Amino acid sequence: METGKVTVEKVDGKSTVTRCFSKYPLKFIIPTKVGPSKSDAVWIYTLTYGGGIVSGDSISSEFNIGDGCTTVLTTQASTKVYKSLGSKCSEQFLEARIGRDSLLAVIPDPVTCFSTARYSQKQVFRVLSDSNLVIVDWITSGRHESGEKWDFDLYKSTNNIFLDHDQPLFLDTVLLEQGNIAAITERMRDYQVIAMVIILGPKLKHIQTQVQEHVKMIMSEQLQVPFVGLRGHIKSNSSICFTKPPFIASCSLFGPKGMGIVVRIAAMTTESVYKFLRQQLASMELLIGVLPYR
Amino acid sequence: MEDDMIMDKKRRKTASADFLLQWSQWQLLDSILPTGGFAHSFGLEAAIQARIILGHEDFKNQVIHILENTGSLLLPFVYSATNSPDLDTWQRLDRILDATLTNEVSRKASIAQGSALMRVAAAVFTEVPCLKTMRDACIGSGAVSFHHAPIFGMICGLLGMDSETSQKAYIFITMRDAISAATRLNLVGPLGAAVLQHQLCLVAETVLKKWMDHTVEEACQTAPLLDTLQGCHSYLFSRLFCS
C-alpha cells in the first residue's frame, strides 16, 4: 500500500494535479502559485510528520507525469533520519513515470543521517526518449556542529532509470555502511557532503553542455602533478601543493548517444554544493518558474 | 576387470582435465597475458593529483577501498557469468553492467580490458571453441559492449573453474593491477609493492567472503569519493594512464 500518489496531467493546456493522495507519515504540499503565471510547472513539496524519518518508517510514493507536463519535487528542509531503534532500517521508495516531452525535476535538500541511523532509499524513473529528468540526490555527513561526522550505521541510495519501460539506462546504488572493511569516515577523508546530479533529456541539452564545461574548467585548475617526484622543479605557490581541493566534481555521459550526464560531487561544506547547484541549474528557471536552490 | 579399466580411464581423463585447468588458470592470472591491464590506475593517478594520496598510509587505504568497491560492484557479474557462461547470460550481464558503470572513465576502461581479454582468450584457449564463436557473433554487432567482469567470469566458467575461484581471481587481478600501477606512479617501489600485496591478502579474503555470490541487482558502490576522483581522470593535463 502506497503512502503517497500524485498524477499530473495537462488540463486546458496547463500542468495540473489531477490526483493527489498521501497518508501518515507522508504529506504533500502543492502551492497553487509558484513562479510567474506564464510558467507552467507544478511544485510538490514532500514533508514527513515530525520533520524527519523515524526508525522503522516505510514510505512509498508514486508519481505519474503526463505528456507535456512539468513537475518539480522538492523538500522544505533537509531530510533528517533519526537514530535507529533496535537496528530497524527506515526506507523510502519512489517510482515515477515521465511522459513524452515532459519534465520532472527532483531537487530536494540533502539527507542527514543522525548517529546510528539506518536508512535506505530507492528511486525508480521510467522515461521515454524525449522525456526530461533532473535528479539531485545528496547526503551530508551528519550534524557537524555536534561532531557527528559519518556516524550513521547504514545509508543506501539507489537510483535507477529505465528507458521505454524496461531498457536499463542508469543503475546506481551507493552503500555506506559502518563496520565494514574501512570505516566510512576514512573512506570519505575530510569530505562532508556527497552529491549526485543527473540531467537527462532534449530540453536540457544546453544545461548539460554548460555543466560539463564548467566542471572540466574548475577541476583542471585543481588537479596537478605533484612536485614530489619531479626532478628539481619547485612550484612557487607551494602552499596549495599539499591541500586537498575543498570541492571535487566529475561529469560523465551515459545512455545511448550521450542522452544524459551524471555529476558526482564530494565537498567539504554543504554551502559549496548549494552554490554549485544554484549556479548550474539557474537556467532551469525558464522551465520551472523559480530559481532552484535559492 | 573391464569396469575397473573404464573407471581408471575416467579417472585419468578427469585428472588430465584438472591439470589443464591449473595451467590455464595460472596463465589467465599471470600479468604477462596481454590484456592491457597495465594501462589503468583505478583512480590512483587522479587521487595523487588531487592530493588525496600524500603518503604510504593514504595509498594503502586507497587500495583497500578499490578492492572493496570491486567486490561490491563487480563480483556479482563475475559470479553470474561463471555460473552460466552462455551467450544470452553474457549479453544480459553486459547490458546491465553498461548501465551500472555510470562513471565514464571506468566504463571505457572496462570495455577496453574486456575486449582485449576476449580476443586473447579466443586465440589462446582453443579447446573452448565457443569463445571464438561467441566473440565473432558479437563483434561489430553492437549487441555487446565487451565489459571486463562478465567476460572474465565467463572464461573462468568455460575453463571449468568454480565461482568462488573465479571471484577470488578477479579480486586478485584487481589488487595486482592497482599495486602495479602504484609502482609506476612512484607511490611504492617494486619490493615494497610485493610486501604490500602480501599484507593485503587478509583484506582481499575479507572482501571476497563479504561480497561473493551476490546477484547483479545487489551490485553497489561503496567508495563514492573514489568514484568521483576516477571520473576526473580525463581532466588531468598530463597523465601516464588511461584511467
PDB file of C-alpha atoms in Angstrom, chain A residues 168-177 180-182 186-189 191 194 212 215-216 219-220 222-226 229 240-245 248-254 262 264-266, chain B residues 46 48-54 58 61-62 64-65 68 95-96 99-105 107 186 203 206-207 210-211 217 219-225 227-229 231-232 234-236 238:
ATOM      1  CA  PRO A 168      18.240  -0.120 -18.218  1.00  0.00           C
ATOM      2  CA  LEU A 169      19.734   3.322 -18.780  1.00  0.00           C
ATOM      3  CA  PHE A 170      21.264   4.147 -15.393  1.00  0.00           C
ATOM      4  CA  LEU A 171      21.586   1.753 -12.459  1.00  0.00           C
ATOM      5  CA  ASP A 172      23.347   3.120  -9.420  1.00  0.00           C
ATOM      6  CA  THR A 173      23.420   2.183  -5.770  1.00  0.00           C
ATOM      7  CA  VAL A 174      25.650   3.875  -3.228  1.00  0.00           C
ATOM      8  CA  LEU A 175      26.116   1.976   0.006  1.00  0.00           C
ATOM      9  CA  LEU A 176      27.809   3.429   3.068  1.00  0.00           C
ATOM     10  CA  GLU A 177      27.886   1.014   5.952  1.00  0.00           C
ATOM     11  CA  ASN A 180      32.907  -2.581   7.005  1.00  0.00           C
ATOM     12  CA  ILE A 181      36.418  -3.213   5.928  1.00  0.00           C
ATOM     13  CA  ALA A 182      37.087   0.518   6.110  1.00  0.00           C
ATOM     14  CA  GLU A 186      38.130   7.017   6.463  1.00  0.00           C
ATOM     15  CA  ARG A 187      36.611   6.411   3.053  1.00  0.00           C
ATOM     16  CA  MET A 188      35.346   9.997   2.917  1.00  0.00           C
ATOM     17  CA  ARG A 189      38.521  11.622   4.215  1.00  0.00           C
ATOM     18  CA  TYR A 191      34.683  15.490   2.747  1.00  0.00           C
ATOM     19  CA  ILE A 194      28.488  13.709  -1.391  1.00  0.00           C
ATOM     20  CA  GLN A 212      30.257  19.588 -18.464  1.00  0.00           C
ATOM     21  CA  VAL A 215      33.156  21.016 -14.144  1.00  0.00           C
ATOM     22  CA  LYS A 216      36.067  20.440 -16.535  1.00  0.00           C
ATOM     23  CA  MET A 219      38.717  20.635 -11.880  1.00  0.00           C
ATOM     24  CA  SER A 220      41.507  21.223 -14.394  1.00  0.00           C
ATOM     25  CA  GLN A 222      42.619  21.852  -9.084  1.00  0.00           C
ATOM     26  CA  LEU A 223      44.486  18.829 -10.387  1.00  0.00           C
ATOM     27  CA  GLN A 224      48.228  18.991 -10.767  1.00  0.00           C
ATOM     28  CA  VAL A 225      51.149  16.643 -10.968  1.00  0.00           C
ATOM     29  CA  PRO A 226      52.765  16.786  -7.530  1.00  0.00           C
ATOM     30  CA  GLY A 229      58.828  13.032  -7.803  1.00  0.00           C
ATOM     31  CA  ILE A 240      48.351  24.698  -2.277  1.00  0.00           C
ATOM     32  CA  CYS A 241      50.551  21.783  -3.145  1.00  0.00           C
ATOM     33  CA  PHE A 242      49.591  19.584  -0.212  1.00  0.00           C
ATOM     34  CA  THR A 243      45.980  20.578   0.492  1.00  0.00           C
ATOM     35  CA  LYS A 244      43.065  18.664  -0.923  1.00  0.00           C
ATOM     36  CA  PRO A 245      40.630  20.605  -3.104  1.00  0.00           C
ATOM     37  CA  ILE A 248      35.704  17.817  -6.250  1.00  0.00           C
ATOM     38  CA  ALA A 249      33.367  17.081  -9.134  1.00  0.00           C
ATOM     39  CA  SER A 250      33.418  14.873 -12.178  1.00  0.00           C
ATOM     40  CA  CYS A 251      30.965  14.628 -15.035  1.00  0.00           C
ATOM     41  CA  SER A 252      30.174  11.538 -17.122  1.00  0.00           C
ATOM     42  CA  LEU A 253      27.936  10.897 -20.101  1.00  0.00           C
ATOM     43  CA  PHE A 254      25.600   7.926 -20.008  1.00  0.00           C
ATOM     44  CA  VAL A 262      25.784  12.459 -14.214  1.00  0.00           C
ATOM     45  CA  ARG A 264      29.424  13.290  -8.872  1.00  0.00           C
ATOM     46  CA  ILE A 265      30.485  15.669  -6.158  1.00  0.00           C
ATOM     47  CA  ALA A 266      32.464  15.402  -2.939  1.00  0.00           C
TER      48      ALA A 266
ATOM     49  CA  ALA B  46      43.685  11.244 -10.206  1.00  0.00           C
ATOM     50  CA  ILE B  48      47.538  11.707  -6.411  1.00  0.00           C
ATOM     51  CA  GLN B  49      46.951  14.817  -8.492  1.00  0.00           C
ATOM     52  CA  ALA B  50      44.092  15.825  -6.172  1.00  0.00           C
ATOM     53  CA  ARG B  51      46.427  15.398  -3.168  1.00  0.00           C
ATOM     54  CA  ILE B  52      44.163  12.750  -1.683  1.00  0.00           C
ATOM     55  CA  ILE B  53      47.156  10.418  -1.582  1.00  0.00           C
ATOM     56  CA  LEU B  54      50.121  12.027   0.115  1.00  0.00           C
ATOM     57  CA  ASP B  58      46.782   7.008   2.211  1.00  0.00           C
ATOM     58  CA  ASN B  61      43.825   2.706   2.308  1.00  0.00           C
ATOM     59  CA  GLN B  62      43.007   3.672  -1.252  1.00  0.00           C
ATOM     60  CA  ILE B  64      41.655  -1.288   0.235  1.00  0.00           C
ATOM     61  CA  HIS B  65      38.784   0.928  -0.981  1.00  0.00           C
ATOM     62  CA  GLU B  68      36.089  -3.368  -1.618  1.00  0.00           C
ATOM     63  CA  ARG B  95      23.888  -4.658 -20.803  1.00  0.00           C
ATOM     64  CA  ILE B  96      23.266  -4.315 -17.065  1.00  0.00           C
ATOM     65  CA  ALA B  99      24.129   0.911 -17.170  1.00  0.00           C
ATOM     66  CA  THR B 100      25.779   0.260 -13.780  1.00  0.00           C
ATOM     67  CA  LEU B 101      29.188   1.715 -14.632  1.00  0.00           C
ATOM     68  CA  THR B 102      27.938   5.282 -14.555  1.00  0.00           C
ATOM     69  CA  ASN B 103      31.483   6.641 -14.316  1.00  0.00           C
ATOM     70  CA  GLU B 104      32.516   7.153 -17.938  1.00  0.00           C
ATOM     71  CA  VAL B 105      36.211   6.620 -17.200  1.00  0.00           C
ATOM     72  CA  ARG B 107      33.135   2.238 -18.154  1.00  0.00           C
ATOM     73  CA  ASN B 186      56.227   6.192  -7.819  1.00  0.00           C
ATOM     74  CA  VAL B 203      41.773  -7.767   3.438  1.00  0.00           C
ATOM     75  CA  THR B 206      37.580 -10.485   3.802  1.00  0.00           C
ATOM     76  CA  VAL B 207      36.315  -8.571   0.763  1.00  0.00           C
ATOM     77  CA  LYS B 210      31.692 -10.447   2.236  1.00  0.00           C
ATOM     78  CA  TRP B 211      30.795  -9.716  -1.390  1.00  0.00           C
ATOM     79  CA  GLU B 217      20.597  -6.484  -8.643  1.00  0.00           C
ATOM     80  CA  ALA B 219      25.606  -4.590  -7.045  1.00  0.00           C
ATOM     81  CA  CYS B 220      26.511  -1.328  -5.356  1.00  0.00           C
ATOM     82  CA  GLN B 221      29.412   1.077  -4.991  1.00  0.00           C
ATOM     83  CA  THR B 222      30.953   1.627  -1.591  1.00  0.00           C
ATOM     84  CA  ALA B 223      33.591   4.282  -2.278  1.00  0.00           C
ATOM     85  CA  PRO B 224      31.862   7.366  -3.735  1.00  0.00           C
ATOM     86  CA  LEU B 225      34.916   9.594  -3.210  1.00  0.00           C
ATOM     87  CA  ASP B 227      34.295   7.131  -7.972  1.00  0.00           C
ATOM     88  CA  THR B 228      34.248  10.935  -8.118  1.00  0.00           C
ATOM     89  CA  LEU B 229      38.037  11.052  -8.338  1.00  0.00           C
ATOM     90  CA  GLY B 231      35.754  10.372 -13.057  1.00  0.00           C
ATOM     91  CA  CYS B 232      38.218  13.283 -13.025  1.00  0.00           C
ATOM     92  CA  SER B 234      40.068  12.890 -18.228  1.00  0.00           C
ATOM     93  CA  TYR B 235      40.658  16.357 -16.698  1.00  0.00           C
ATOM     94  CA  LEU B 236      44.287  15.534 -15.895  1.00  0.00           C
ATOM     95  CA  SER B 238      49.438  15.205 -18.008  1.00  0.00           C
TER      96      SER B 238
END
